[in-house]
CSV table of C-alpha atoms in Angstrom, one decimal:
chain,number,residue,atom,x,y,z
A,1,UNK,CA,-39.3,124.0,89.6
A,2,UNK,CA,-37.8,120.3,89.9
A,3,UNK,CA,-38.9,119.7,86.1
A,4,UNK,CA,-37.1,122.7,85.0
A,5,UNK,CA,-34.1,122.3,87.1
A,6,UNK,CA,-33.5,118.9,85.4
A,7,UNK,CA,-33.9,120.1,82.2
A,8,UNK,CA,-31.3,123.0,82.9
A,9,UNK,CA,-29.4,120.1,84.2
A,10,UNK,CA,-29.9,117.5,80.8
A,11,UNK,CA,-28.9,120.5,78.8
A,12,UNK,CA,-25.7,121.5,80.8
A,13,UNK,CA,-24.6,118.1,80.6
A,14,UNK,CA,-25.5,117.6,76.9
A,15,UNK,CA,-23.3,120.8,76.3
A,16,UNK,CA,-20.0,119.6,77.4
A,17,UNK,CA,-20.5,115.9,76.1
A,18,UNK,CA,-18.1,115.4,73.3
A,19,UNK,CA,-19.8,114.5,70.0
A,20,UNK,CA,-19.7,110.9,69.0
A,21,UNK,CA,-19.0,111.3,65.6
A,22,UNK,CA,-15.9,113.1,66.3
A,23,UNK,CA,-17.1,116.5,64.9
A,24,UNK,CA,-14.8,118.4,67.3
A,25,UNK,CA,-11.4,116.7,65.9
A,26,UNK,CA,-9.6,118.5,63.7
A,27,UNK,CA,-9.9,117.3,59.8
A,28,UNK,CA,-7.1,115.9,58.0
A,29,UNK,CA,-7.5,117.0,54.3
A,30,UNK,CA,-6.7,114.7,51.5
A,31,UNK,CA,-6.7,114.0,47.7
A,32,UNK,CA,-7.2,110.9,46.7
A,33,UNK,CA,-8.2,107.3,48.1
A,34,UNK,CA,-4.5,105.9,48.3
A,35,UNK,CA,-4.3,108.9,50.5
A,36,UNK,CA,-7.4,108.6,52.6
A,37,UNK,CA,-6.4,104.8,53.2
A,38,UNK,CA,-2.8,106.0,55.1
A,39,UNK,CA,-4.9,108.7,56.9
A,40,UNK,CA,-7.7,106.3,58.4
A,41,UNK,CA,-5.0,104.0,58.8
A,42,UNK,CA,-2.7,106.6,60.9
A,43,UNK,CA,-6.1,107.9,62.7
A,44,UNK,CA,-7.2,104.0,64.0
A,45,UNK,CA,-3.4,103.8,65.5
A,46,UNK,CA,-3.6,108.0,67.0
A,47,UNK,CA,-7.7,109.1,67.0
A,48,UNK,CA,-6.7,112.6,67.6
A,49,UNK,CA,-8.1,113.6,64.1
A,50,UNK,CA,-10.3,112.9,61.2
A,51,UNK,CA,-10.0,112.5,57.6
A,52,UNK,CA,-12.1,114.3,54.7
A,53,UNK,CA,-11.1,113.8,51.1
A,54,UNK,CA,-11.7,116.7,48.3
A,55,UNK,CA,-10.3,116.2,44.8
A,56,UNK,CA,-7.5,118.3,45.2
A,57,UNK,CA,-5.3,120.0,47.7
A,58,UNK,CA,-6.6,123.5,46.5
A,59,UNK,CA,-10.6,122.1,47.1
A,60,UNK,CA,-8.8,120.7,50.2
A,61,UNK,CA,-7.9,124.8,50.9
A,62,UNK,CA,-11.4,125.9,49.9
A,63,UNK,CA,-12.5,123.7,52.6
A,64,UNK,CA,-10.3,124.1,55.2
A,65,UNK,CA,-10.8,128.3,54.2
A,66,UNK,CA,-14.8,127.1,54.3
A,67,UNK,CA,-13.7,125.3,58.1
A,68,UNK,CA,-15.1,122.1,56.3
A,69,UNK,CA,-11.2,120.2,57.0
A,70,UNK,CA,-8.6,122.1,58.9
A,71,UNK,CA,-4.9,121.2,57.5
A,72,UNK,CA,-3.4,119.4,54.3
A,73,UNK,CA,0.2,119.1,52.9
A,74,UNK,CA,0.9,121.6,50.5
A,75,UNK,CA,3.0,122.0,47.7
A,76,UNK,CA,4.9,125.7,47.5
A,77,UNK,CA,2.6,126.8,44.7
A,78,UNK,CA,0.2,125.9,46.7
A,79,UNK,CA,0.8,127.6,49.9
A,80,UNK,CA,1.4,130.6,48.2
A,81,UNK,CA,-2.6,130.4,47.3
A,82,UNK,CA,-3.1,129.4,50.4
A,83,UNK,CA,-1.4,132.7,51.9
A,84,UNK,CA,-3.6,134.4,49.9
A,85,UNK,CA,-6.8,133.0,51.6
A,86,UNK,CA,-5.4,134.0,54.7
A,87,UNK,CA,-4.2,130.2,55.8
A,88,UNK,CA,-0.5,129.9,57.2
A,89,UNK,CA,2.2,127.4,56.9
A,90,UNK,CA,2.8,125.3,60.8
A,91,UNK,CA,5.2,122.5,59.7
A,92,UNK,CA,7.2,121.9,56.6
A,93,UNK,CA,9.1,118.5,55.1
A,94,UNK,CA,12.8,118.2,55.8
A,95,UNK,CA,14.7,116.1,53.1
A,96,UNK,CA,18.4,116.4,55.2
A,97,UNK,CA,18.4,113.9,57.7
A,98,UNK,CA,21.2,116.3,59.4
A,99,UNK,CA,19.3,119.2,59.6
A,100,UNK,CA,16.2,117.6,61.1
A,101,UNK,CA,17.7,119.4,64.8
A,102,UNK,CA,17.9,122.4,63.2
A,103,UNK,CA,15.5,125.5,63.3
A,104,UNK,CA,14.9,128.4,60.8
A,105,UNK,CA,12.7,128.6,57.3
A,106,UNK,CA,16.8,128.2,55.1
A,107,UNK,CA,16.6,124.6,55.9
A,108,UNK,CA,13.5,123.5,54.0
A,109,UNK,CA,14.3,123.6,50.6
A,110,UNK,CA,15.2,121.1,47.7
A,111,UNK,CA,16.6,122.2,43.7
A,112,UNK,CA,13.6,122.0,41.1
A,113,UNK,CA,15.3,120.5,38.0
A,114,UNK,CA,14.6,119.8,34.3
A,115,UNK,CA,15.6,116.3,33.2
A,116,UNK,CA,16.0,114.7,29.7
A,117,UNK,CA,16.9,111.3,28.6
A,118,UNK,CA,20.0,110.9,28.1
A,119,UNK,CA,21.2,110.7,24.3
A,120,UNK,CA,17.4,113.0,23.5
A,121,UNK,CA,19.5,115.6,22.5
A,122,UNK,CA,17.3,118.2,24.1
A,123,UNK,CA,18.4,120.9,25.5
A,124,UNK,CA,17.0,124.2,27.0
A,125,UNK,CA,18.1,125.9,23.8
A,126,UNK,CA,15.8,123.8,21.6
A,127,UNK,CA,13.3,122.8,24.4
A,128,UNK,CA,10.3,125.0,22.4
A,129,UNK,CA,8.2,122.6,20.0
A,130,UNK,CA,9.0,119.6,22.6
A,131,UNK,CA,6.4,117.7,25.0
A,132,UNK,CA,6.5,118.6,28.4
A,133,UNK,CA,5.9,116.3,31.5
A,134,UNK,CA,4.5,118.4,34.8
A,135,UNK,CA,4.0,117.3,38.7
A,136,UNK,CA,0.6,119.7,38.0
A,137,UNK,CA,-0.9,122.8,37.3
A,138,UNK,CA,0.6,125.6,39.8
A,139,UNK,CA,2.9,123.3,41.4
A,140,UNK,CA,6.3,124.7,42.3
A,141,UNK,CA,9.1,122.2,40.4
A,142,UNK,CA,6.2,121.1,38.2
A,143,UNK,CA,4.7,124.4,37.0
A,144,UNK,CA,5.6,127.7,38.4
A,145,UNK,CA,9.5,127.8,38.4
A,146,UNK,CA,9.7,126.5,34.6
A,147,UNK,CA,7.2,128.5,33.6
A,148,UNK,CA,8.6,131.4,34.9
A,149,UNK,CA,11.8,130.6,33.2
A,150,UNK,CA,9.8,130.4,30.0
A,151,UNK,CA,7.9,133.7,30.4
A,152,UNK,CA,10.7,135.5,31.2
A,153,UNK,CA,12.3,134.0,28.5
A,154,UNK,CA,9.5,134.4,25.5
A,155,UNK,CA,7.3,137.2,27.3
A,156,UNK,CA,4.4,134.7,26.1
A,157,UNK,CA,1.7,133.8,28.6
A,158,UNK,CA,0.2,130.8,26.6
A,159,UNK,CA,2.3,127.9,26.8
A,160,UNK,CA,0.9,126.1,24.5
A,161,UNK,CA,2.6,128.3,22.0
A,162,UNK,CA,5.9,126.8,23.2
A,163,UNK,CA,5.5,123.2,24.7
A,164,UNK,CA,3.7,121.3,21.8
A,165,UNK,CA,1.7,119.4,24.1
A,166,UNK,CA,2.1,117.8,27.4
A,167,UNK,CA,0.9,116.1,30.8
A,168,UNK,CA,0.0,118.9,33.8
A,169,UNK,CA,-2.6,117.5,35.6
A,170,UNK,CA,-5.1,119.9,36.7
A,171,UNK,CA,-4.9,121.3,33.2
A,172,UNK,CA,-8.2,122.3,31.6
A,173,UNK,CA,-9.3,118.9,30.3
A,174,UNK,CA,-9.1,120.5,26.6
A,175,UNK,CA,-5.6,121.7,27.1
A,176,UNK,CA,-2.8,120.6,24.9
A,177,UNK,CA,-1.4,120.3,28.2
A,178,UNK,CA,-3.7,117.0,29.3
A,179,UNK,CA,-3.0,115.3,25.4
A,180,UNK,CA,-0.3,113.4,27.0
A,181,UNK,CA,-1.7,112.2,30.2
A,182,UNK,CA,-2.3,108.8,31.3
A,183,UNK,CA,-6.0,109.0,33.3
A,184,UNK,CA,-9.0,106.7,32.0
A,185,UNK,CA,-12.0,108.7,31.5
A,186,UNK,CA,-13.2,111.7,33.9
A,187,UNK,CA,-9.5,110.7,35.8
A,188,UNK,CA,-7.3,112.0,33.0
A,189,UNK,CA,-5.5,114.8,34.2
A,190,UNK,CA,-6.8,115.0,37.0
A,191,UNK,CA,-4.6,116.8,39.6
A,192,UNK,CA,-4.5,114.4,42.2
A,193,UNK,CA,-2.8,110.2,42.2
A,194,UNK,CA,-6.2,108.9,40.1
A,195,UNK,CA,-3.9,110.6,37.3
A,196,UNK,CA,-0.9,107.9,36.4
A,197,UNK,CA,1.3,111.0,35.6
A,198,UNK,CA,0.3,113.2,39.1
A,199,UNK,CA,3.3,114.4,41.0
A,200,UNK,CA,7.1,113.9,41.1
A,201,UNK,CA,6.8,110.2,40.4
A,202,UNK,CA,4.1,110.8,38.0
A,203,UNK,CA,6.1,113.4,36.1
A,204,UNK,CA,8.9,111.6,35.8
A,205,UNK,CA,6.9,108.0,34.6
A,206,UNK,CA,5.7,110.7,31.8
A,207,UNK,CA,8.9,110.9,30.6
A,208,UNK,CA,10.1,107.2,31.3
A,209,UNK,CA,7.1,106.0,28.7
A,210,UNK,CA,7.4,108.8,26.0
A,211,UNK,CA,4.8,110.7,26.7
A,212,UNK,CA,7.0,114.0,26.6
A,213,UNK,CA,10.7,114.7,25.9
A,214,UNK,CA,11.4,116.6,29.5
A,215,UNK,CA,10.3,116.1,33.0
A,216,UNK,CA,9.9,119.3,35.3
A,217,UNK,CA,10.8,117.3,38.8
A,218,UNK,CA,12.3,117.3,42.6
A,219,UNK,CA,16.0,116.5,41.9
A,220,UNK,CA,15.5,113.5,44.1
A,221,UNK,CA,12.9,111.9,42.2
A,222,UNK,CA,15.3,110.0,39.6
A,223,UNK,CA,17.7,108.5,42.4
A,224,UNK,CA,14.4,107.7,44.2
A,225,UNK,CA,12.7,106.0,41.0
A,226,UNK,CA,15.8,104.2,39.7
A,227,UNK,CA,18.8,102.2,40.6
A,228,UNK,CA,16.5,99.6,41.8
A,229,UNK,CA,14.4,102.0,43.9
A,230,UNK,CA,10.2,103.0,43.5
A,231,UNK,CA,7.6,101.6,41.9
A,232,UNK,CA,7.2,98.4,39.2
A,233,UNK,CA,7.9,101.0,36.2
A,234,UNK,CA,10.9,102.2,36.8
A,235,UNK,CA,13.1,99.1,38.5
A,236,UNK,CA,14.4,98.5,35.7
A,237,UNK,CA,15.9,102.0,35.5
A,238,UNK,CA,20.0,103.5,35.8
A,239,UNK,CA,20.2,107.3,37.4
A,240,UNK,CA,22.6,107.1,34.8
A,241,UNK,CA,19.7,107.2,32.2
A,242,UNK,CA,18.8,110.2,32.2
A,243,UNK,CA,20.7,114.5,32.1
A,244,UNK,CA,19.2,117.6,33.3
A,245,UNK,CA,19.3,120.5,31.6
A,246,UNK,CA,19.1,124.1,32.6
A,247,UNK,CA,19.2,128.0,31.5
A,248,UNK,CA,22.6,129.4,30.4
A,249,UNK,CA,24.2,125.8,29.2
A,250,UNK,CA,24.2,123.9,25.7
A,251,UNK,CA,25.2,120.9,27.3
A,252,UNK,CA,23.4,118.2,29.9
A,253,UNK,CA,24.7,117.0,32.3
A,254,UNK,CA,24.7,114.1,35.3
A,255,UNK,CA,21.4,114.4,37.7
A,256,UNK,CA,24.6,114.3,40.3
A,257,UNK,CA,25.1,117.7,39.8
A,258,UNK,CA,21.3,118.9,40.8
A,259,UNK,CA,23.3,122.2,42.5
A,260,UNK,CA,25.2,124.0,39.7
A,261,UNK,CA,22.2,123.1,37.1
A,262,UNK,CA,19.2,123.7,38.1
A,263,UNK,CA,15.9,125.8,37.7
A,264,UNK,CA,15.9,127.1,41.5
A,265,UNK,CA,16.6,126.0,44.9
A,266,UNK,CA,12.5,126.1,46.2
A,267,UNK,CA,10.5,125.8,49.0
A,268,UNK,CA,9.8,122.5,51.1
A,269,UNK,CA,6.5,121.1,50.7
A,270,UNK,CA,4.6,122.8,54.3
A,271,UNK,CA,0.9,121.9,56.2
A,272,UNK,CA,-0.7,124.5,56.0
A,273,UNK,CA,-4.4,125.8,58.5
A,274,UNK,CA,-6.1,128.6,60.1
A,275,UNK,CA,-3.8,130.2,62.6
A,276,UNK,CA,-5.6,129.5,65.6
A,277,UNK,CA,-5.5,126.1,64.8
A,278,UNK,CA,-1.2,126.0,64.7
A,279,UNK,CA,-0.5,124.8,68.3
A,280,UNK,CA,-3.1,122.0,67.9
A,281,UNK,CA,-2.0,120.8,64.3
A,282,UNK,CA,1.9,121.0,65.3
A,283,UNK,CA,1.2,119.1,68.9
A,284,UNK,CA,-0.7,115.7,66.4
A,285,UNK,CA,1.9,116.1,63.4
A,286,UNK,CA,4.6,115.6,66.5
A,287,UNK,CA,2.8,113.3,68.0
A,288,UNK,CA,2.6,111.3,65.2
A,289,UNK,CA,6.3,111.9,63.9
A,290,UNK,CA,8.0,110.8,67.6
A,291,UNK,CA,5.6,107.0,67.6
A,292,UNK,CA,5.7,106.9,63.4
A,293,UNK,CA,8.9,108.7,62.3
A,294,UNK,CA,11.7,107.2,60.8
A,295,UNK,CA,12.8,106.8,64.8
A,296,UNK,CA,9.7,106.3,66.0
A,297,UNK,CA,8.1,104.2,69.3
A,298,UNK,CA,5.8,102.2,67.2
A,299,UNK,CA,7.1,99.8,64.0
A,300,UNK,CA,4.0,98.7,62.4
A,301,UNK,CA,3.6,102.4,60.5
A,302,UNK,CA,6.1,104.4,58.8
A,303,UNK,CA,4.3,108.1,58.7
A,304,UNK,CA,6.7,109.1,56.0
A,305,UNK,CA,6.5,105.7,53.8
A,306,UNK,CA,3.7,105.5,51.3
A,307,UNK,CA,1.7,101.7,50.7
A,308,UNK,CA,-0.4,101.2,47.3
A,309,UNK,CA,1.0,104.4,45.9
A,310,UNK,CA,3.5,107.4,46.2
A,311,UNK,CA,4.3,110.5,48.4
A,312,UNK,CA,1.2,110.1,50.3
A,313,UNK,CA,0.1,113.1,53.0
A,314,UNK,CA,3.8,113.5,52.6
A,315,UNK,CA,7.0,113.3,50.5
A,316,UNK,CA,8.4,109.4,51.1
A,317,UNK,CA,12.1,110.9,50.9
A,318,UNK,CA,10.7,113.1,54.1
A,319,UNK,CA,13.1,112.7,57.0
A,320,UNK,CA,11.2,114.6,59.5
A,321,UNK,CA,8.8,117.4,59.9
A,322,UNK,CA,10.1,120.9,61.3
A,323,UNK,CA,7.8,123.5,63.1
A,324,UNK,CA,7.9,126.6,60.5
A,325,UNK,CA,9.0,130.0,62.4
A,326,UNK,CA,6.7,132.3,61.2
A,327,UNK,CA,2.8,132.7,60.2
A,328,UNK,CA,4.2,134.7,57.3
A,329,UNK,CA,4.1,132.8,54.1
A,330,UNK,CA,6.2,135.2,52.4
A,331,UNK,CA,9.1,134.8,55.1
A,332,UNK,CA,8.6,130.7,54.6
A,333,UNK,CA,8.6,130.5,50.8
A,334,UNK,CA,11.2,133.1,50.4
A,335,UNK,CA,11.9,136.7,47.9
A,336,UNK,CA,13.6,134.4,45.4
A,337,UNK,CA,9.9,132.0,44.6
A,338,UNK,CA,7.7,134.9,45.8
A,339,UNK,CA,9.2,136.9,42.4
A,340,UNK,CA,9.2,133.5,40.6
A,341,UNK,CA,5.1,133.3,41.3
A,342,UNK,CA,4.5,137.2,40.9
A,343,UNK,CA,6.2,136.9,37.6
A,344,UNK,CA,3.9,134.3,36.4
A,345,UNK,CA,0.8,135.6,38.0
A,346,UNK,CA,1.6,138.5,35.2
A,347,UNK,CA,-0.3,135.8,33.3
A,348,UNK,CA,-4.2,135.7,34.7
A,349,UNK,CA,-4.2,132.1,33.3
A,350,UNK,CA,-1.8,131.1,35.8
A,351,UNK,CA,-3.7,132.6,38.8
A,352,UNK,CA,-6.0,129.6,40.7
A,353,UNK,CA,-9.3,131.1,40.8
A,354,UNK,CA,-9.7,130.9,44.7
A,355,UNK,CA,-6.6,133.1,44.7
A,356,UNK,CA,-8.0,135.6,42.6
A,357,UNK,CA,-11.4,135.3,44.5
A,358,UNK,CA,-9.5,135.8,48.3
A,359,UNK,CA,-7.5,138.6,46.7
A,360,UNK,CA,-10.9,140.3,45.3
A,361,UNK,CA,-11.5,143.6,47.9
A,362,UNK,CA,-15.3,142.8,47.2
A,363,UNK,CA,-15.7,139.0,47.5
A,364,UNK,CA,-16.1,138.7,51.3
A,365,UNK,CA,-20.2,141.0,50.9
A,366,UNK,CA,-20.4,139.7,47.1
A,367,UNK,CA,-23.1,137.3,46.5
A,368,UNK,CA,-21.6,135.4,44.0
A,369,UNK,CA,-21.2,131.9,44.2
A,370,UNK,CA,-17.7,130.9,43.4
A,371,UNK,CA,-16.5,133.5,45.8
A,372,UNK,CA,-18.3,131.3,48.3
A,373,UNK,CA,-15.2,129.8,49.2
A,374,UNK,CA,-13.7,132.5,50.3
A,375,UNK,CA,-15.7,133.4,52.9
A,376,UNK,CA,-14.4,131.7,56.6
C-alpha cells in the first residue's frame, strides 16, 4: 500500500509539473531567420511564448491548423486562407497613430497602389507586355487586388499572358513570374526575406534595380524607402522619383495622392490562431505592445522596429496593434476584398492548395496526404 501510494503520489505531482522545454507556451510562427532572431530576442526579454520557424506564413498556417505553432502575422491574402482552415483573425496592425484608441474592423486598412518610375512612361493602359514586381504569390497589394484588376479586365486566368515576366515570390520556380527575382540558388523566389525582392520593401527594390517596370506595393512603402529613409539601396532615393498609376486614368501621378489613385483601400495585415487560443494570444501581443511599443516601459526593444532586415513579425510603419472585433474573417477583411479574392479564386491557379484542401467536404476522413494539413 505505501509503495503504491507513493507512486500515485510521483505521478500526481509529475502531472501538474510544467514541462521544461516550454511545450505548454504558445508558439510564435515565423518565416525566416531575420525573423526568428527578433522573436527569440522578444521571448529572452517576455518568456511567455516560443518560436518555431516554417518557410512561409501559409506552412506557418498548416502548422498552427496541424497545432504544431499557434499564431503568425498574416497578410490579408493570407488570412482569407487562413478563414478557410477555420483559423480567426485576434489582433490586426494599425498604421494611424490617431486611431490607435479607436475600436471597430474600418480602422485597419491602408490603399494598395501601382507605382512606376517616374518619366517610364507606363501607364495602366499599356501596362500588358511589361515586367511586373510582387510582395508574393496571394498577397493582398502584391497579388490579389492587381490581379483582380487584370482578370476582370482581360477575363484571362494566366498572367503570364499579360505581364512578360516578373518577380512574385512564392511563384512556381519555373514561372515567368520568378525570371526576375533576386534569390541565389534554392532561395530565388522564395516567398519569405531569403528572397531580396520578398515583400513591400522587396517589391519595391524590384523596381528600384530594373528588374520590372511596376511595383504592386503598400502606398507607404516609397515614403518609407526614400527621402533618406530604409535600407542601404534606396538612401539615395526622392519620393519624388517615382508615379502611381491606376484604372480609369492615362496619366501618373504623385505617390501623394495614394487616395484618389489607387487599386483598393485593403485590409490591415492581422495575427491570426485557433479560437480558443484568442484571449491568450491578445493578453502576450499586449503585453508585449505596453513594455515594447512605440510608448513602451522598456527601451532596449522596439516590437514594431525591424534589425538586420524589414517588416519583421510586423509591419515597421505599425503604430500599434488593435484587438479585432469579431472571429469572422469575412466581417475583418471586408465585402469589397472578399469579391476582390472570390473573383480571382475564379482562377484555380490562384487558389493555395491548403485552401482548396480545408474547403474539400471529404478531406477531414480522406487518407491522402497533402490533405494532412488540414486535419486539427
Amino acid at each position: 500500500m505505501k509503495l503504491l501510494l507513493t507512486a500515485l503520489l510521483g505521478y500526481l505531482a509529475s502531472a501538474f509539473v510544467t514541462p521544461a522545454n516550454g511545450d505548454d507556451m504558445l508558439k510564435w510562427c515565423v518565416t525566416s531567420d531575420a525573423e526568428l532572431d527578433k522573436c527569440e530576442t522578444l521571448r529572452n526579454l517576455h518568456p511567455d511564448f516560443s518560436c518555431v520557424q516554417r518557410n512561409s506564413t501559409l506552412h506557418c498556417i498548416e502548422a498552427i491548423k496541424r497545432r504544431e505553432a499557434d499564431f503568425v502575422s498574416a497578410d490579408g491574402g493570407e488570412v482569407f486562407t487562413a478563414g478557410k482552415c477555420g483559423l480567426v483573425p485576434v489582433m490586426a496592425e494599425q498604421y494611424d497613430e490617431t486611431l490607435c484608441g479607436t475600436t471597430g474592423n474600418t480602422a485597419f486598412s491602408y490603399y494598395a497602389v501601382a507605382v512606376v518610375k517616374k518619366g517610364s512612361q507606363v501607364t495602366w493602359q499599356n501596362l500588358q507586355g511589361k515586367r511586373s514586381c510582387h510582395t508574393g504569390i496571394g498577397r493582398t497589394a502584391g497579388w490579389n487586388v492587381p490581379m483582380s484588376h487584370i482578370y476582370n479586365q482581360t477575363n484571362e486566368c494566366n498572367f503570364t499572358q499579360f505581364f512578360s515576366s516578373g518577380c512574385a515570390p512564392g511563384a512556381d520556380p519555373s514561372s515567368p513570374f520568378c525570371k526576375q527575382c533576386a534569390g541565389i540558388g534554392e532561395d530565388k523566389c522564395s516567398a519569405n526575406d531569403d528572397e531580396p525582392y520578398y515583400g513591400y520593401t522587396g517589391a519595391f527594390k524590384c523596381l528600384v534595380e530594373d528588374s520590372g517596370d511596376v511595383a504592386f506595393i503598400k502606398h507607404t512603402t516609397v515614403p518609407e524607402n526614400a527621402d533618406g529613409n530604409g535600407p542601404d539601396f534606396s538612401q539615395s532615393l526622392s519620393s519624388a522619383d517615382f508615379e502611381l498609376i491606376c484604372p480609369g486614368s492615362q496619366n501618373p501621378v504623385p505617390v501623394t495622392e495614394f487616395a484618389s489613385c489607387n487599386l483598393a483601400r485593403v485590409p490591415a495585415h492581422a495575427v491570426i490562431s485557433h479560437p480558443e487560443n484568442r484571449t491568450k494570444i491578445v493578453g502576450i501581443l499586449q503585453e508585449l505592445q505596453n513594455s515594447f511599443g512605440p510608448n513602451g516601459t522598456n527601451t532596449r526593444f522596439r516590437i514594431f522596429k525591424s534589425e538586420g532586415g524589414r517588416n519583421l513579425l510586423f509591419k515597421d510603419s505599425t503604430k500599434c496593434l488593435q484587438e479585432v472585433q469579431t472571429n469572422n474573417f469575412e466581417s475583418f477583411l471586408g465585402n469589397e476584398y472578399i469579391n476582390a479574392v472570390r473573383s480571382l479564386r475564379q482562377c484555380t491557379a490562384n487558389t493555395p492548395v491548403l485552401e482548396t484542401c480545408c474547403t474539400t467536404n471529404n478531406c477531414q476522413t480522406s487518407t491522402s496526404a497533402k490533405c494532412d494539413n488540414c486535419r486539427a
